[in-house]
Amino acid sequence: MTAPATALLDVNNIEVIYNHVILVLKGVSLKVPEGGIVALLGANGAGKTTTLKAISNLLRAERGEVTKGGIEFKGERVDRLTPNDLVKRGVIQVMEGRHCFGHLTVEENLLTGAYTRGDGRQAIEADIEMVYSYFPRLKERRKSLAGYTSGGEQQMTAIGRALMSNPTTILLDEPSMGLAPQLVEEIFEIVRKLNAERKVTILLAEQNTNVALRYAHHGYILENGRVVMEGSAAALRENEDVKEFYLGLSASGRKSYREVKHYKRRKRWLA
Amino acid sequence: MGFFIEVLFGGFLAGVLYALVALGFVLIFKASGVFNFAQGAMVLFAALSLVRLMEWMPIPIALLVSVGIMIVFALVVERLVLRPLVNQEGIILFMATIGVSYFVDGFGQTIWGSEIYTLDLGLPKEPVIILESVFEGGVLVNKFDLVAAVIAGILVTVLAVFFQKTRIGRALRAVADDHQAAQSVGIPLRDIWVIVWSTSGIVALVAGIVWGSALGVQFSISLVALKALPVLILGGFTSVPGAIIGGLIIGAGEKLAEVFIGPSFGGGIENWFAYMLALLFLLVRPQGLFGERIIERV
């Protein structure tokens, strides 16, 4: 294990089953250190979203269940809590596909993020200004219905809404989805800033391996519900297999897809 | 002219009564996207509870206990119906409310009895003549209808402020938009559902009081809910003010149509006029006058 021993979030060998029959995660373990940016990489259906939802406990609403293993946050078991309890403890998920409240204005969207807080109107208003300082574009659009804003603005609204809950940890699911490359960079820059300035720990699920590994400190690669590789972001970027299968590079330069050899699985901890 | 105004007024006041029932639908639909078929049954149940409790205790206490009963009802519905069906399709929840509706109809009459009870809260009933200075002969209205209109007005104002301005109201709208996203920001769905079903139960109690005072508390009250449908289609399923405006249009429309157009059809058009109006509306503006805009990004 290259991750530090003092993990803020510790996912220990979890198995997730949907609808009592569909086995999606077959034993996933990962550690997120305090103040880190950890990336969860992999193709469609690898189990990235399911892992995040298992942590934030949104699984149960989709008839999924953690059947083995456990999840600890700050040393406390959290896998039997409700999403509401987790948000109160500082863990919030930004769902894939933004999921803004379309019929609420941008500012109302931000306010819903403060639902669990009890520290008064002033603190909440100060935090709205804080969100606007990170996302100046949202300030311009504060009165528009979120449903009519662009994809990038919705992603910003979704992240801003999560920030309003005063989180210590944000589970960020596929922030690059459906956005132009330039906007993706912009959003990741802001994520990095949030991490550096507000000490928010980030667990990020991404398909865009290239971008994710540039911003993350540490990465896990999931395949078919298993972690097949992990390491520091720098090490993963230099790994030949990762280069070939996820970054589209190889020793001999660009190759035809036909020549790609079948992936040799590396089961680090199961085998 | 005086006669026209009188018919119009009568229509408006009938419309207020429809609107009271429609409000209960709007609340639940707005906050959970569920069309609550049981609203009519809830009106009957609330009215029955109140009228039977009044035989045992003074009116204010009976009112409080009835409110309590509706809150307990909301808790039970959440626990037994909504919680197991979380994240299911709207149509499945709708079917569940049909079940709730039959159960409440039967259960209410089993414990409270199924006769016709007179509900007398001491609301004034005598007719009065108003606007005498404006029209010759004035306009004859029932004081009771005016009281009902005032009650509806207060209820709507309170609900509109609640939805637009408060933290809970905002959370209710958020839940209506996207259950899962609401959960992801820490809004507890269970509490929200209990709150919204309780509110809707209290609105049903108010509607039950008004209808029960007018018609007597009897089974047919639960059928009044059917009249709320065209009101909802006109006003929009998600708009509190829409329920009132829709109610007024339907009420006035059907009375005016009956009196002025009816004779050329041989009369009796009051019963279907509202539904026809709703049908036309569906063709032109399916979200209703004040319903939430159907957001389509292109």
Short mmCIF file of C-alpha atoms in Angstrom, two decimals, chain B residues 84-214:
data_model
loop_
_atom_site.label_atom_id
_atom_site.label_comp_id
_atom_site.label_asym_id
_atom_site.label_seq_id
_atom_site.Cartn_x
_atom_site.Cartn_y
_atom_site.Cartn_z
CA PRO B 84 -40.93 0.74 0.43
CA LEU B 85 -41.61 2.31 -2.97
CA VAL B 86 -38.81 4.86 -2.94
CA ASN B 87 -37.38 5.68 -6.38
CA GLN B 88 -40.15 3.88 -8.24
CA GLU B 89 -41.92 5.25 -11.29
CA GLY B 90 -44.60 7.88 -10.80
CA ILE B 91 -47.24 5.53 -12.16
CA ILE B 92 -46.45 2.92 -9.50
CA LEU B 93 -46.85 5.48 -6.74
CA PHE B 94 -50.07 6.61 -8.35
CA MET B 95 -51.41 3.04 -8.24
CA ALA B 96 -50.39 2.86 -4.60
CA THR B 97 -52.42 5.98 -3.83
CA ILE B 98 -55.47 4.37 -5.44
CA GLY B 99 -55.04 1.59 -2.91
CA VAL B 100 -54.69 4.11 -0.10
CA SER B 101 -57.82 5.82 -1.35
CA TYR B 102 -59.98 2.68 -1.13
CA PHE B 103 -58.54 1.79 2.23
CA VAL B 104 -59.18 5.22 3.72
CA ASP B 105 -62.73 5.31 2.36
CA GLY B 106 -63.53 2.01 3.98
CA PHE B 107 -61.55 2.51 7.16
CA GLY B 108 -63.01 5.97 7.78
CA GLN B 109 -66.57 4.75 7.46
CA THR B 110 -65.88 1.66 9.54
CA ILE B 111 -64.68 3.56 12.54
CA TRP B 112 -66.70 6.76 12.18
CA GLY B 113 -69.89 5.41 10.62
CA SER B 114 -71.36 6.01 7.20
CA GLU B 115 -74.43 8.14 7.78
CA ILE B 116 -74.82 11.75 6.74
CA TYR B 117 -73.64 14.03 9.52
CA THR B 118 -74.36 17.71 9.80
CA LEU B 119 -71.29 19.76 10.45
CA ASP B 120 -72.06 23.01 12.22
CA LEU B 121 -69.09 25.07 13.25
CA GLY B 122 -71.24 28.14 13.64
CA LEU B 123 -70.22 29.59 10.30
CA PRO B 124 -72.78 32.15 9.13
CA LYS B 125 -75.18 30.80 6.53
CA GLU B 126 -77.71 33.55 5.85
CA PRO B 127 -77.68 35.17 2.41
CA VAL B 128 -76.74 38.82 2.16
CA ILE B 129 -77.05 41.41 -0.54
CA ILE B 130 -73.81 43.14 -1.45
CA LEU B 131 -72.75 45.84 -3.91
CA GLU B 132 -76.12 47.53 -3.67
CA SER B 133 -74.57 50.89 -4.49
CA VAL B 134 -73.04 49.55 -7.73
CA PHE B 135 -76.01 47.67 -9.21
CA GLU B 136 -79.64 48.13 -8.85
CA GLY B 137 -80.87 45.48 -6.51
CA GLY B 138 -77.33 44.42 -5.58
CA VAL B 139 -75.96 40.91 -5.74
CA LEU B 140 -77.32 38.14 -3.60
CA VAL B 141 -74.60 35.95 -2.08
CA ASN B 142 -74.33 33.49 0.74
CA LYS B 143 -72.24 34.68 3.68
CA PHE B 144 -70.92 31.17 4.05
CA ASP B 145 -69.42 31.32 0.56
CA LEU B 146 -67.65 34.55 1.43
CA VAL B 147 -66.16 32.94 4.54
CA ALA B 148 -64.99 30.01 2.42
CA ALA B 149 -63.35 32.40 -0.01
CA VAL B 150 -61.49 34.17 2.77
CA ILE B 151 -60.31 30.85 4.21
CA ALA B 152 -59.06 29.75 0.81
CA GLY B 153 -57.29 33.06 0.30
CA ILE B 154 -55.45 32.81 3.60
CA LEU B 155 -54.51 29.20 2.96
CA VAL B 156 -53.07 29.99 -0.46
CA THR B 157 -51.05 32.94 0.77
CA VAL B 158 -49.55 30.94 3.61
CA LEU B 159 -48.71 28.02 1.31
CA ALA B 160 -47.22 30.22 -1.41
CA VAL B 161 -44.93 31.95 1.08
CA PHE B 162 -44.03 28.60 2.61
CA PHE B 163 -43.00 27.14 -0.75
CA GLN B 164 -41.16 30.15 -2.10
CA LYS B 165 -39.42 31.60 0.91
CA THR B 166 -38.66 28.97 3.53
CA ARG B 167 -35.88 26.46 3.78
CA ILE B 168 -38.30 23.55 4.01
CA GLY B 169 -40.32 24.89 1.09
CA ARG B 170 -37.19 25.03 -1.02
CA ALA B 171 -36.32 21.51 0.00
CA LEU B 172 -39.82 20.38 -1.02
CA ARG B 173 -39.37 21.86 -4.47
CA ALA B 174 -35.94 20.30 -4.73
CA VAL B 175 -37.36 16.87 -3.89
CA ALA B 176 -40.03 17.37 -6.55
CA ASP B 177 -37.37 18.07 -9.16
CA ASP B 178 -34.99 15.26 -8.40
CA HIS B 179 -35.37 12.79 -5.53
CA GLN B 180 -31.88 11.45 -5.73
CA ALA B 181 -30.12 14.78 -6.04
CA ALA B 182 -32.11 16.03 -3.07
CA GLN B 183 -30.91 13.05 -1.10
CA SER B 184 -27.34 13.65 -2.23
CA VAL B 185 -27.30 17.11 -0.66
CA GLY B 186 -28.60 15.71 2.60
CA ILE B 187 -32.31 16.44 2.37
CA PRO B 188 -34.02 13.60 4.25
CA LEU B 189 -36.77 12.32 1.96
CA ARG B 190 -38.73 10.66 4.74
CA ASP B 191 -39.14 13.84 6.75
CA ILE B 192 -40.07 15.77 3.64
CA TRP B 193 -42.76 13.27 2.73
CA VAL B 194 -44.24 13.32 6.19
CA ILE B 195 -44.29 17.12 6.12
CA VAL B 196 -45.96 17.30 2.74
CA TRP B 197 -48.57 14.61 3.45
CA SER B 198 -49.36 16.27 6.77
CA THR B 199 -49.78 19.66 5.11
CA SER B 200 -51.94 18.08 2.49
CA GLY B 201 -53.95 16.34 5.21
CA ILE B 202 -54.56 19.66 6.93
CA VAL B 203 -55.64 21.22 3.64
CA ALA B 204 -57.98 18.23 3.24
CA LEU B 205 -59.40 18.98 6.69
CA VAL B 206 -60.08 22.59 5.71
CA ALA B 207 -61.70 21.45 2.47
CA GLY B 208 -63.69 18.89 4.44
CA ILE B 209 -64.94 21.54 6.85
CA VAL B 210 -66.06 23.82 4.05
CA TRP B 211 -67.68 21.08 1.95
CA GLY B 212 -69.08 19.31 4.97
CA SER B 213 -70.72 22.51 6.22
CA ALA B 214 -72.26 23.03 2.81
#
